[in-house]
PDB file of C-alpha atoms in Angstrom:
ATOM      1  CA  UNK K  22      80.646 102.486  95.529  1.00  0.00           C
ATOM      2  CA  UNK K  23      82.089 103.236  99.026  1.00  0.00           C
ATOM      3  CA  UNK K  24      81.219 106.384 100.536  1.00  0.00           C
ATOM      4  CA  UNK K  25      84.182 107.763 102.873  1.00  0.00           C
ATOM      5  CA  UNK K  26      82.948 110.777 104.786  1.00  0.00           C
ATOM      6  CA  UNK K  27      85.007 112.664 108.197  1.00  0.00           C
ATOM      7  CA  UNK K  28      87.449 115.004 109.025  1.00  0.00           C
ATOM      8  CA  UNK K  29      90.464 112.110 109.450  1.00  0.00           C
ATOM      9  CA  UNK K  30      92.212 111.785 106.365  1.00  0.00           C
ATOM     10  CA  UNK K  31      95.046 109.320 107.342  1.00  0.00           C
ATOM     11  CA  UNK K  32      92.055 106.749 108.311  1.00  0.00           C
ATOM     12  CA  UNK K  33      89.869 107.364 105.631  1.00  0.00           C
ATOM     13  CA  UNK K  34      93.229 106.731 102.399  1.00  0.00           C
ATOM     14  CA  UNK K  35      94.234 103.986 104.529  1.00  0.00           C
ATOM     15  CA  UNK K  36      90.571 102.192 104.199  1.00  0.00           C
ATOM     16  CA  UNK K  37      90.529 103.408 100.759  1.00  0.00           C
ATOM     17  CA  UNK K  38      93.708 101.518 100.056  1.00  0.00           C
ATOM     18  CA  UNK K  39      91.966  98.336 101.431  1.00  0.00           C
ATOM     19  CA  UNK K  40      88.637  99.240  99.844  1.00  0.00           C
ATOM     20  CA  UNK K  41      90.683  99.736  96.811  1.00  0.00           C
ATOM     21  CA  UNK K  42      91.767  96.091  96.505  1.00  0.00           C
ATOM     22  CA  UNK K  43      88.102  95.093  96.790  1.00  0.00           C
ATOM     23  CA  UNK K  44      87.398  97.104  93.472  1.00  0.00           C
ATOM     24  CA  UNK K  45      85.126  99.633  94.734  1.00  0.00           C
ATOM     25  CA  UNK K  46      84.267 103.085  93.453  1.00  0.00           C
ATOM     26  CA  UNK K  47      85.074 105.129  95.987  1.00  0.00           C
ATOM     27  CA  UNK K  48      84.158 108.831  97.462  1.00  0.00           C
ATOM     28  CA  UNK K  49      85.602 111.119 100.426  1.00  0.00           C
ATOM     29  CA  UNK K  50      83.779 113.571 102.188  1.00  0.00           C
ATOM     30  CA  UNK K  51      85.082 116.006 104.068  1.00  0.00           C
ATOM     31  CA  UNK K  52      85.304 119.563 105.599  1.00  0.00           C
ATOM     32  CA  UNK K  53      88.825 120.436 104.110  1.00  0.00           C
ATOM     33  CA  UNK K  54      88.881 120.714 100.482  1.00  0.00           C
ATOM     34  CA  UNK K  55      92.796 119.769 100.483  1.00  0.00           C
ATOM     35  CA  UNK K  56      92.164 116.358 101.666  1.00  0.00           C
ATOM     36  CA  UNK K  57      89.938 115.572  98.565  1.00  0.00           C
ATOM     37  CA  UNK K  58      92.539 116.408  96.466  1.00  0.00           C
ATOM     38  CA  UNK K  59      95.240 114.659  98.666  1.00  0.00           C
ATOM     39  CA  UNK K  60      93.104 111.436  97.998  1.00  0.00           C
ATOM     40  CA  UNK K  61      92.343 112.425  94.271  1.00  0.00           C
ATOM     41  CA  UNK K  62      95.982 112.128  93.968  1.00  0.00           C
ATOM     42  CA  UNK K  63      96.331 108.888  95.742  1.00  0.00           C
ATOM     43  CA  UNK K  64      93.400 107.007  93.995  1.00  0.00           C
ATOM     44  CA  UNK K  65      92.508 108.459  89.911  1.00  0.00           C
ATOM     45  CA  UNK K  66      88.980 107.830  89.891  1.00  0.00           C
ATOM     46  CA  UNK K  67      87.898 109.263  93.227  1.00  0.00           C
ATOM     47  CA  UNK K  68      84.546 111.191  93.542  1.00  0.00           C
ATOM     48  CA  UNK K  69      84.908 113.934  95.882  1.00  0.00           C
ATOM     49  CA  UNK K  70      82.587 115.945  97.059  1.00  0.00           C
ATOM     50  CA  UNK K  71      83.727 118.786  99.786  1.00  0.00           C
ATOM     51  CA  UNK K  72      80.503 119.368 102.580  1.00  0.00           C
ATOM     52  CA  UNK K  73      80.544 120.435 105.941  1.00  0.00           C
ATOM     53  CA  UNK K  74      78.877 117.120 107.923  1.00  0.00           C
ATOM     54  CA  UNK K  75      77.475 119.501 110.649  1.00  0.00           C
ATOM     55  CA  UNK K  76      74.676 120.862 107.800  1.00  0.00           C
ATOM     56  CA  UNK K  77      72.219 118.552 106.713  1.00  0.00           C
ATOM     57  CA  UNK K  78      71.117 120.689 103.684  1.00  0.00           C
ATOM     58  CA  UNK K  79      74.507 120.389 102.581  1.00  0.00           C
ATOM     59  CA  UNK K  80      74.699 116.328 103.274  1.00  0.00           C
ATOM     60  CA  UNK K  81      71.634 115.729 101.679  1.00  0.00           C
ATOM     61  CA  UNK K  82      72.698 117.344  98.582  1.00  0.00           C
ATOM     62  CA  UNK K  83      76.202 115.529  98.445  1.00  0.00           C
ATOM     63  CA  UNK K  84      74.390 112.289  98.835  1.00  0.00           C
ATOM     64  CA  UNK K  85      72.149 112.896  95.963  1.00  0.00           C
ATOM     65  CA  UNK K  86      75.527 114.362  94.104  1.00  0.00           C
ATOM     66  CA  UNK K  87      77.073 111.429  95.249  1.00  0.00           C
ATOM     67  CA  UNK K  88      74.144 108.895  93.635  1.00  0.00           C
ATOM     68  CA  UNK K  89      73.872 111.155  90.605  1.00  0.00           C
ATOM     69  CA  UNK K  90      77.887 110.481  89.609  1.00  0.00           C
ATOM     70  CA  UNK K  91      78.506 106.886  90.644  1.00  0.00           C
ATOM     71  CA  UNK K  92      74.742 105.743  90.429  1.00  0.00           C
ATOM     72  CA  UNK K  93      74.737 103.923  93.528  1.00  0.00           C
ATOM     73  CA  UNK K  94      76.533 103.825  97.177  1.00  0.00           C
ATOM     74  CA  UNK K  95      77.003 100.239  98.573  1.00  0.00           C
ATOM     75  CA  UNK K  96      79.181 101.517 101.834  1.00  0.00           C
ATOM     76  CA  UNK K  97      78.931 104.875 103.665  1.00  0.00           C
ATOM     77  CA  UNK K  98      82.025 105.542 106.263  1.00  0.00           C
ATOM     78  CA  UNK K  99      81.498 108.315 108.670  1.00  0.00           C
ATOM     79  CA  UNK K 100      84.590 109.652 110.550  1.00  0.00           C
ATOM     80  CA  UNK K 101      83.841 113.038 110.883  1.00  0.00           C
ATOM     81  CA  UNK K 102      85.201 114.385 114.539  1.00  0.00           C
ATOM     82  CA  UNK K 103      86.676 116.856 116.523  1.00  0.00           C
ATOM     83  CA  UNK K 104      88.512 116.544 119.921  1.00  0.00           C
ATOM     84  CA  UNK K 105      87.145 119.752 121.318  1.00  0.00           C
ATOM     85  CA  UNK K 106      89.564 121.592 124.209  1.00  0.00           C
ATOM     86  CA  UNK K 107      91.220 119.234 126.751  1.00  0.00           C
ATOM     87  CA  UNK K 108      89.754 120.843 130.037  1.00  0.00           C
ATOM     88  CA  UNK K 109      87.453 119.865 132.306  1.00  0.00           C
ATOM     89  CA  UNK K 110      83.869 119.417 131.693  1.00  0.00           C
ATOM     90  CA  UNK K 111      82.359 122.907 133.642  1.00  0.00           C
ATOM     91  CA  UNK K 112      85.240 124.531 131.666  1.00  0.00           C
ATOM     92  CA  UNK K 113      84.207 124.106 128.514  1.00  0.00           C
ATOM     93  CA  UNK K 114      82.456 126.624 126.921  1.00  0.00           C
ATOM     94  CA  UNK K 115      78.711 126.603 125.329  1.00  0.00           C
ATOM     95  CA  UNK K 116      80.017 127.114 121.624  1.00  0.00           C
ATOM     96  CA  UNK K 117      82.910 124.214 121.895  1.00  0.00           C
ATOM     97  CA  UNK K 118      80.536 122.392 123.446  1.00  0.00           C
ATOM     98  CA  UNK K 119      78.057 122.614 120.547  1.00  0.00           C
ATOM     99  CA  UNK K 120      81.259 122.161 117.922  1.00  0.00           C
ATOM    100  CA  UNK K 121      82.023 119.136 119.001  1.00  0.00           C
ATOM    101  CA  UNK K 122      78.329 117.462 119.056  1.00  0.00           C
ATOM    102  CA  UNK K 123      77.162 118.928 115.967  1.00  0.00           C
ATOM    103  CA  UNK K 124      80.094 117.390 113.991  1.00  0.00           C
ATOM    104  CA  UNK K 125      80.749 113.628 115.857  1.00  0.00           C
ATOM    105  CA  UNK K 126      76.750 112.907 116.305  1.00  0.00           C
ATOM    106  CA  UNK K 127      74.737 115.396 114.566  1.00  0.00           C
ATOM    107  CA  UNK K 128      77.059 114.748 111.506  1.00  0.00           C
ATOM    108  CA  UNK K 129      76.913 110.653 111.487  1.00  0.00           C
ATOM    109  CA  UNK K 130      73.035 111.234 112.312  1.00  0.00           C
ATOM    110  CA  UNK K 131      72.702 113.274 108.995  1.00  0.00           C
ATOM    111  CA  UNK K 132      75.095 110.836 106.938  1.00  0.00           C
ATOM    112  CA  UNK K 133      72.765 108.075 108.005  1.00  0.00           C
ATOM    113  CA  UNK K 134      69.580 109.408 107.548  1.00  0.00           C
ATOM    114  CA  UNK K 135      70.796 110.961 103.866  1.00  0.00           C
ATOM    115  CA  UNK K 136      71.796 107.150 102.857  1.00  0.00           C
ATOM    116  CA  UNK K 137      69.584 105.049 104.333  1.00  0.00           C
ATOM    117  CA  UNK K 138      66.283 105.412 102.173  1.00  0.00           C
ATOM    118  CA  UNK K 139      68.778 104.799  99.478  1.00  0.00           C
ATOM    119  CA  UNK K 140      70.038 101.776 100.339  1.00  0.00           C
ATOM    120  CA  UNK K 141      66.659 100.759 101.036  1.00  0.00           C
ATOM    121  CA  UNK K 142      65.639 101.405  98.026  1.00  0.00           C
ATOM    122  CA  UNK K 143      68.111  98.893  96.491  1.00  0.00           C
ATOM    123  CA  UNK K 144      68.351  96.232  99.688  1.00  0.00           C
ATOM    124  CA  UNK K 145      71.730  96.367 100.204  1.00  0.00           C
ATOM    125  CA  UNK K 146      74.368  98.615 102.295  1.00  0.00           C
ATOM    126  CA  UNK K 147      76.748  98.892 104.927  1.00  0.00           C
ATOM    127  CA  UNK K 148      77.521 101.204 107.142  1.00  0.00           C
ATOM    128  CA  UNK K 149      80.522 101.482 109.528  1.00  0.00           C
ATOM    129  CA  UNK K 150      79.896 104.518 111.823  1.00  0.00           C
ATOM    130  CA  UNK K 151      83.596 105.192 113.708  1.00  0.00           C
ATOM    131  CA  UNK K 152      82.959 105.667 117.504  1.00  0.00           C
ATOM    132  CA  UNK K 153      85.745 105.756 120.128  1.00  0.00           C
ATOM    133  CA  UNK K 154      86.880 103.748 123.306  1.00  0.00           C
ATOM    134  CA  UNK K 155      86.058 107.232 124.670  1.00  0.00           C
ATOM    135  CA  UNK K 156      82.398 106.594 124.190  1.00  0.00           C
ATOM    136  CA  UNK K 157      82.660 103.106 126.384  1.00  0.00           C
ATOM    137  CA  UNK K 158      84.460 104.612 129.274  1.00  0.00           C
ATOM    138  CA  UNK K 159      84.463 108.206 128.963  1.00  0.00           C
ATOM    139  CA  UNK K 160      87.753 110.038 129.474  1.00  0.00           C
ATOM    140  CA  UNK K 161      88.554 113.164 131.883  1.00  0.00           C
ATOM    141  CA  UNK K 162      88.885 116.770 130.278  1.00  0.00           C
ATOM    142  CA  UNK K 163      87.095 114.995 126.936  1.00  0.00           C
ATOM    143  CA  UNK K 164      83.512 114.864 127.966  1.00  0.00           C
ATOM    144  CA  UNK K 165      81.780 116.452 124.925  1.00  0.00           C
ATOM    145  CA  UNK K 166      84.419 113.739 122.426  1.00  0.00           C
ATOM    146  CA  UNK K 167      83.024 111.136 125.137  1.00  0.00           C
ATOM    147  CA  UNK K 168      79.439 111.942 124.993  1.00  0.00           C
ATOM    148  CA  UNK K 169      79.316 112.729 121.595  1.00  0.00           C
ATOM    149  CA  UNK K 170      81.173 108.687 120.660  1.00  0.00           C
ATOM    150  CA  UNK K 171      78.879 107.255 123.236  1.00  0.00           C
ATOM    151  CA  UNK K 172      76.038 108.704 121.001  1.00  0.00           C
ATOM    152  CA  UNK K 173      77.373 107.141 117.991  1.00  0.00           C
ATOM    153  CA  UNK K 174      77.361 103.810 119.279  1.00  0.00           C
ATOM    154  CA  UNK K 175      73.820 104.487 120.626  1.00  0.00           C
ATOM    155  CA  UNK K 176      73.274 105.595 116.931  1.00  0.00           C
ATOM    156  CA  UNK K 177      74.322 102.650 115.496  1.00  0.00           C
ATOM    157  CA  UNK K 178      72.628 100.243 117.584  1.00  0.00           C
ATOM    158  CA  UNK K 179      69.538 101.511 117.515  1.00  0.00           C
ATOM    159  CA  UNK K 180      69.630 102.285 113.522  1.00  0.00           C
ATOM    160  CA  UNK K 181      71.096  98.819 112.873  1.00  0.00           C
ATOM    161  CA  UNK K 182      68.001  96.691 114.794  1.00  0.00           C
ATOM    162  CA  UNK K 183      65.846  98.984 113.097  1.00  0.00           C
ATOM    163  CA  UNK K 184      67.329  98.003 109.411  1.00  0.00           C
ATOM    164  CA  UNK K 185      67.428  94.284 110.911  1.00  0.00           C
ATOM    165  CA  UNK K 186      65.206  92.508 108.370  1.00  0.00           C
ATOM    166  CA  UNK K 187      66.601  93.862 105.525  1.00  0.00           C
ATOM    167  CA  UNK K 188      70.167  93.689 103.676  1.00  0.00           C
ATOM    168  CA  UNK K 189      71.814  96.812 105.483  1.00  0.00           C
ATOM    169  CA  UNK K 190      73.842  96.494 108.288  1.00  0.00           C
ATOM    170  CA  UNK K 191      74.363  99.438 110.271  1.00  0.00           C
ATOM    171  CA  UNK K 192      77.985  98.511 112.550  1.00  0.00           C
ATOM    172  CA  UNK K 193      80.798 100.607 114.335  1.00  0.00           C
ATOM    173  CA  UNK K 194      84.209 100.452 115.434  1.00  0.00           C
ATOM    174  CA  UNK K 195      85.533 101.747 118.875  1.00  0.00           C
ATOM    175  CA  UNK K 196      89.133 102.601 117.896  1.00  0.00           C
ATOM    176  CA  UNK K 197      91.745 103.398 121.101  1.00  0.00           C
ATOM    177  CA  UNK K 198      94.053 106.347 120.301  1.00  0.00           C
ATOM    178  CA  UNK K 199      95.297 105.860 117.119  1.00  0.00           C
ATOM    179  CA  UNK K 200      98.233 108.525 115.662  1.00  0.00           C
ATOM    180  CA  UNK K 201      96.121 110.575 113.342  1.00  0.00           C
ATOM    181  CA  UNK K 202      96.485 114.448 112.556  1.00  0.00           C
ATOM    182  CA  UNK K 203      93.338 114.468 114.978  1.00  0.00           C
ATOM    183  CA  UNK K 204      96.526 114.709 117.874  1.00  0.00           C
ATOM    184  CA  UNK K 205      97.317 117.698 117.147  1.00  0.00           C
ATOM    185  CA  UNK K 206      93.996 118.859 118.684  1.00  0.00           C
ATOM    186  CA  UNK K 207      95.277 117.459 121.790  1.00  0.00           C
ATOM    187  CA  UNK K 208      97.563 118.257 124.767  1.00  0.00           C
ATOM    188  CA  UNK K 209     100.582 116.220 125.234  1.00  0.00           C
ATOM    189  CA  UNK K 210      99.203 115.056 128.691  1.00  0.00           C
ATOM    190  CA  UNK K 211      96.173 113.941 127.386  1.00  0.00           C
ATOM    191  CA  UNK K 212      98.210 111.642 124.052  1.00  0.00           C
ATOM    192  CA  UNK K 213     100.217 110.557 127.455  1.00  0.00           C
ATOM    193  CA  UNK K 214      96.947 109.662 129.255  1.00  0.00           C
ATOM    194  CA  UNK K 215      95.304 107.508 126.249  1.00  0.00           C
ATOM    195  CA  UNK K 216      98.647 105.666 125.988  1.00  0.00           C
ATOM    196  CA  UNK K 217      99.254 104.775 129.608  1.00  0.00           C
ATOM    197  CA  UNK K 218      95.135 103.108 128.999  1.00  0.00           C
ATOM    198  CA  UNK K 219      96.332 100.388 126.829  1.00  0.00           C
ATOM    199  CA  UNK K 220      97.477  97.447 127.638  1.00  0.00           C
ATOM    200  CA  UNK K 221      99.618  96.736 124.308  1.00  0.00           C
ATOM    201  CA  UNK K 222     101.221  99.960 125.271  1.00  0.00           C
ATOM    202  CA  UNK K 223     101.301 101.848 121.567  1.00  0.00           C
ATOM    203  CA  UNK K 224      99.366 103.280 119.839  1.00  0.00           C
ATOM    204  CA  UNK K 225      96.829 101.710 116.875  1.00  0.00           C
ATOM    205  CA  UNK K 226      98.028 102.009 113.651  1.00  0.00           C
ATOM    206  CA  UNK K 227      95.518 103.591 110.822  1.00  0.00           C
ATOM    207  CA  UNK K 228      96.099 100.373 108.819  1.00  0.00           C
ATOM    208  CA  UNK K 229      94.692  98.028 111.493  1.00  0.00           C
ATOM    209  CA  UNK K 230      91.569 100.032 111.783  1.00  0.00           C
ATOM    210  CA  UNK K 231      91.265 100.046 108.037  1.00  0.00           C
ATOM    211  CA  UNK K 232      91.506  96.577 107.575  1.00  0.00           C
ATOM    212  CA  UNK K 233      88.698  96.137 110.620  1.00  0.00           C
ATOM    213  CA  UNK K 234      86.205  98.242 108.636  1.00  0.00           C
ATOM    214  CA  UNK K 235      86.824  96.815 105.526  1.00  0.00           C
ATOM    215  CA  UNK K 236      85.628  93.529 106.530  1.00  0.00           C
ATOM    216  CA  UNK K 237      82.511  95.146 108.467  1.00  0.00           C
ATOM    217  CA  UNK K 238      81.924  97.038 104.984  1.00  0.00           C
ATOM    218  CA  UNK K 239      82.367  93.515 102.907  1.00  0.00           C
ATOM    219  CA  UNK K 240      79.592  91.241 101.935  1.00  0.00           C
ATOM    220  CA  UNK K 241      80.533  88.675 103.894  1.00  0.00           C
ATOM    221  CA  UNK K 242      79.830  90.606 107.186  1.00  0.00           C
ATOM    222  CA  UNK K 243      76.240  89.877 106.580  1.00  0.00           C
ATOM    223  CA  UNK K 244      75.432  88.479 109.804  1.00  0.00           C
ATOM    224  CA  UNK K 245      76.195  91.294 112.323  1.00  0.00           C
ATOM    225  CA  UNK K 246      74.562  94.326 112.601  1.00  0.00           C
ATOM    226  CA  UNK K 247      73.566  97.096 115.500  1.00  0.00           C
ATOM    227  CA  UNK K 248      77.182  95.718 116.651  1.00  0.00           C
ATOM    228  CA  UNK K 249      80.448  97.308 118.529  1.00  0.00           C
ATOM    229  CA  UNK K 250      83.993  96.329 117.351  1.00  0.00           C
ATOM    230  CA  UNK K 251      86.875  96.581 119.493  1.00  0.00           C
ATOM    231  CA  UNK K 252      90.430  98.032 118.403  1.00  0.00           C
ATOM    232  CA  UNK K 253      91.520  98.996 121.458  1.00  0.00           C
ATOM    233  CA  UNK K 254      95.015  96.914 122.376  1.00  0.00           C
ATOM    234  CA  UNK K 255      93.732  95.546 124.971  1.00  0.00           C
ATOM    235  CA  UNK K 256      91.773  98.423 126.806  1.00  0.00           C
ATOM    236  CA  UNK K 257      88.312  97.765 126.392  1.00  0.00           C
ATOM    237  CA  UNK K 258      86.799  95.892 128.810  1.00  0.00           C
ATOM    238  CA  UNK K 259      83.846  95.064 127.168  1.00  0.00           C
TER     239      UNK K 259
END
């Protein structure tokens, strides 16, 4: 069963799709209750279960909800975020500040830490945590989205060396801008800015992360863990 949890529903049908072909049992969790029934639509035996990442009562519970229906979760997804305001960093105000962080970390941190005894429990899982290239270099008038991706790779690395000796790997993916309905929390100058960063000059396409994570979800990704994929066109430079 593959566990598909954020706030980005183009990425998360697009992996489904892929997931799809694998034959997995699938579930999306998410903050907007129309998106679960956008994907119930696109895929007839979806599980969805609606939960707001930034509560861990509520996480925990959709986890166990989550066990309870399908009777197991293989893969857990998280790709919960928010862009916050475009402004500069002594701008930004306390609450937007706090928005951000408790729903890109604080969420992935609760996702993983509802999962994980799980998939101890049964010695097997993967988990693909979704970062940014804004966590590896940090971009102006974004610095709670860049602090809070930087976390998640921190997250992930740490997590994954800790699950090391055992059958779950713990992996993320540091997309570039990719054409989501997470622009529309943007300003046109700052879309302008992330484009002018890559080196391919366009923009990712939601299938070509999708197919990325798939693999890092698959069984045969069983020899990498606590890692960082790139998706970036070009940008990353490391």
């Amino acid at each position: 069963m593959n566990l598909l949890g954020g706030a980005n529903p183009d990425l998360n049908f697009s992996a489904v799709d892929f997931t799809f072909a694998a034959d997995w049992r699938k579930t999306h969790a998410d903050e907007f209750p129309t998106h679960i029934e956008q994907a119930k639509a696109v895929i007839a035996d979806l599980h969805g279960v609606t939960v707001d990442v930034a509560d861990p009562v509520a996480v925990e519970q959709a986890g166990r909800q989550t066990i309870d229906a399908l009777g197991a979760v293989d893969i857990l997804v998280t790709s919960a975020a928010i862009t916050g305001p475009n402004m500069t960093t002594w701008a930004y105000s306390v609450e937007d500040w706090r928005r951000v962080i408790d729903i890109n970390i604080n969420g992935v941190f609760f996702c993983n830490k509802a999962l994980v005894p799980h998939m101890l429990e049964r010695n097997y899982g993967r988990i693909v945590n979704i970062a940014s290239i804004a966590g590896k270099e940090g971009n102006p008038n974004a610095s709670a989205y860049s602090t809070s991706k930087a976390a998640v790779i921190g997250l992930t690395k740490s997590l994954g060396k800790e699950l090391a000796k055992t059958k779950v790997t713990v992996n993320c993916v540091t997309p570039a801008a990719v054409r989501t309905a997470i622009f529309q929390q943007m300003s046109q100058q700052h879309i302008d800015f992330m484009l002018s960063k890559i080196p391919m000059a366009r923009f990712g396409e939601v299938e070509e992360v999708a197919a990325l994570i798939s693999w890092i979800a698959s069984e045969e990704c069983s020899f990498t863990t606590a890692a960082v994929f790139d998706v970036s066109g070009g940008r990353a430079t490391y």
